[in-house]
Amino acid sequence: DSGVTQTPKHLITATGQRVTLRCSPRSGDLSVYWYQQSLDQGLQFLIQYYNGEERAKGNILERFSAQQFPDLHSELNLSSLELGDSALYFCASSESGTWNEKLFFGSGTQLSVL
Amino acid sequence: GESVGLHLPTLSVQEGDNSIINCAYSNSASDYFIWYKQESGKGPQFIIDIRSNMDKRQGQRVTVLLNKTVKHLSLQIAATQPGDSAVYFCAEKIGGGGKLIFGQGTELSVKP
């Protein structure tokens, strides 16, 4: 168990809908990362937060947004969902978000858009 | 652009043999590398890391080798066990931030 908690584990929804994925980082970790894993794209970095502030942005679509709350949990919001958004979404955390820290990953949320 | 790639998408080994998983990276500015193991239905799990000022690091049954000259990273698993069956990813960081860039992954299958 990595200590990173993601909910829900599975999510099935329809095209055009909006969903929210939730992540609680390991105790003491201030930085949260979101990744998308699909069969054809592998693990793609979406966005990073540190202590409530956005720190880095990757290949995140404009339809997607995220935030980190004062209690350090994070949410990833996906809107106007398309079939191609079906993927595993992982949250990871690290202590301070610096270059030489390992990331600890949650078990992921499997999103299926029908 | 930045990319991390794996030479072999699948690797099958006999239980007890040593496994070597390779990874090529293209960004010479990368200064920190990590190997992750991902089992079915689970998130990536940290195995071992290495900084760019090192060329070898050993853990329990695992060794990571870094060759900066040819931008190559490898993971060696000694006495491979059935529990080692998983997809292995190499990942790199470019200094100044925390994000990881992942390779495509190699699936390791261990035959009993």
Short mmCIF file of C-alpha atoms in Angstrom, two decimals, chain B:
data_model
loop_
_atom_site.label_atom_id
_atom_site.label_comp_id
_atom_site.label_asym_id
_atom_site.label_seq_id
_atom_site.Cartn_x
_atom_site.Cartn_y
_atom_site.Cartn_z
CA GLY B 1 11.51 16.25 -28.15
CA GLU B 2 11.79 14.52 -24.81
CA SER B 3 11.23 10.81 -24.88
CA VAL B 4 12.06 7.71 -22.97
CA GLY B 5 11.74 4.44 -24.79
CA LEU B 6 12.21 0.77 -24.10
CA HIS B 7 14.03 -1.56 -26.45
CA LEU B 8 11.88 -4.62 -25.79
CA PRO B 9 8.15 -4.53 -25.19
CA THR B 10 8.07 -8.10 -23.79
CA LEU B 11 10.59 -10.26 -21.99
CA SER B 12 10.12 -13.87 -20.98
CA VAL B 13 12.56 -15.52 -18.57
CA GLN B 14 12.81 -18.74 -16.63
CA GLU B 15 12.40 -18.63 -12.88
CA GLY B 16 15.79 -18.29 -11.24
CA ASP B 17 17.43 -16.63 -14.24
CA ASN B 18 18.58 -13.03 -14.26
CA SER B 19 16.49 -10.45 -16.16
CA ILE B 20 17.73 -7.35 -17.89
CA ILE B 21 15.30 -4.65 -18.96
CA ASN B 22 16.65 -1.83 -21.07
CA CYS B 23 15.63 1.76 -21.58
CA ALA B 24 16.88 4.53 -23.85
CA TYR B 25 16.38 8.17 -23.07
CA SER B 26 16.86 11.07 -25.41
CA ASN B 27 17.27 14.07 -23.13
CA SER B 28 20.84 14.53 -21.97
CA ALA B 29 19.63 17.06 -19.38
CA SER B 30 17.77 14.34 -17.46
CA ASP B 31 19.34 14.07 -14.03
CA TYR B 32 17.29 11.54 -12.12
CA PHE B 33 15.92 8.18 -13.19
CA ILE B 34 13.49 5.77 -11.60
CA TRP B 35 12.32 2.26 -12.34
CA TYR B 36 8.75 1.36 -11.52
CA LYS B 37 6.96 -1.97 -11.49
CA GLN B 38 3.28 -2.14 -12.33
CA GLU B 39 1.24 -5.25 -11.58
CA SER B 40 -2.15 -5.79 -13.11
CA GLY B 41 -4.79 -3.59 -11.51
CA LYS B 42 -2.30 -1.63 -9.45
CA GLY B 43 -0.46 1.63 -9.68
CA PRO B 44 3.26 1.89 -10.48
CA GLN B 45 5.42 0.82 -7.56
CA PHE B 46 8.87 2.29 -6.94
CA ILE B 47 11.74 -0.17 -7.40
CA ILE B 48 14.98 1.78 -7.51
CA ASP B 49 16.32 5.16 -8.51
CA ILE B 50 19.62 6.62 -9.64
CA ARG B 51 20.98 10.13 -10.00
CA SER B 52 22.90 11.23 -13.05
CA ASN B 53 26.14 11.56 -11.07
CA MET B 54 26.15 7.78 -10.53
CA ASP B 55 26.51 4.91 -12.98
CA LYS B 56 25.36 2.03 -10.80
CA ARG B 57 23.11 1.49 -7.85
CA GLN B 58 22.12 -1.72 -6.15
CA GLY B 59 19.08 -2.70 -4.18
CA GLN B 60 17.69 -5.96 -3.01
CA ARG B 61 18.01 -8.29 -6.05
CA VAL B 62 17.91 -5.29 -8.36
CA THR B 63 20.64 -3.20 -9.93
CA VAL B 64 20.25 -0.12 -12.09
CA LEU B 65 22.98 0.85 -14.51
CA LEU B 66 23.21 4.26 -16.14
CA ASN B 67 25.34 4.95 -19.20
CA LYS B 68 25.15 8.66 -19.91
CA THR B 69 27.43 8.41 -22.91
CA VAL B 70 24.85 6.46 -24.87
CA LYS B 71 21.85 7.62 -22.83
CA HIS B 72 20.96 4.14 -21.72
CA LEU B 73 19.44 2.79 -18.52
CA SER B 74 19.00 -0.81 -17.52
CA LEU B 75 17.36 -2.73 -14.72
CA GLN B 76 18.84 -6.05 -13.71
CA ILE B 77 16.80 -8.43 -11.60
CA ALA B 78 18.71 -11.30 -10.04
CA ALA B 79 17.16 -14.73 -9.55
CA THR B 80 13.88 -13.68 -11.13
CA GLN B 81 10.80 -14.99 -9.36
CA PRO B 82 7.20 -15.45 -10.51
CA GLY B 83 6.25 -12.48 -8.34
CA ASP B 84 8.47 -10.30 -10.53
CA SER B 85 6.05 -10.73 -13.43
CA ALA B 86 4.77 -7.24 -14.22
CA VAL B 87 5.25 -4.30 -16.54
CA TYR B 88 8.41 -2.33 -15.82
CA PHE B 89 8.70 1.35 -16.64
CA CYS B 90 11.71 3.56 -16.65
CA ALA B 91 11.09 7.22 -15.96
CA GLU B 92 13.20 10.32 -16.03
CA LYS B 93 13.14 13.73 -14.44
CA ILE B 94 14.63 16.87 -15.83
CA GLY B 95 15.90 19.08 -13.05
CA GLY B 96 13.84 21.79 -11.41
CA GLY B 97 10.54 20.02 -11.13
CA GLY B 98 8.97 16.86 -9.87
CA LYS B 99 7.20 15.48 -12.92
CA LEU B 100 8.27 12.13 -14.35
CA ILE B 101 8.42 11.25 -18.02
CA PHE B 102 7.69 7.57 -18.49
CA GLY B 103 8.83 5.11 -21.09
CA GLN B 104 6.34 2.81 -22.76
CA GLY B 105 6.99 -0.17 -20.50
CA THR B 106 8.33 -3.72 -20.82
CA GLU B 107 6.25 -6.69 -19.80
CA LEU B 108 8.26 -9.25 -17.89
CA SER B 109 6.90 -12.79 -17.81
CA VAL B 110 8.52 -15.34 -15.52
CA LYS B 111 8.03 -19.00 -16.35
CA PRO B 112 8.09 -21.41 -13.41
#
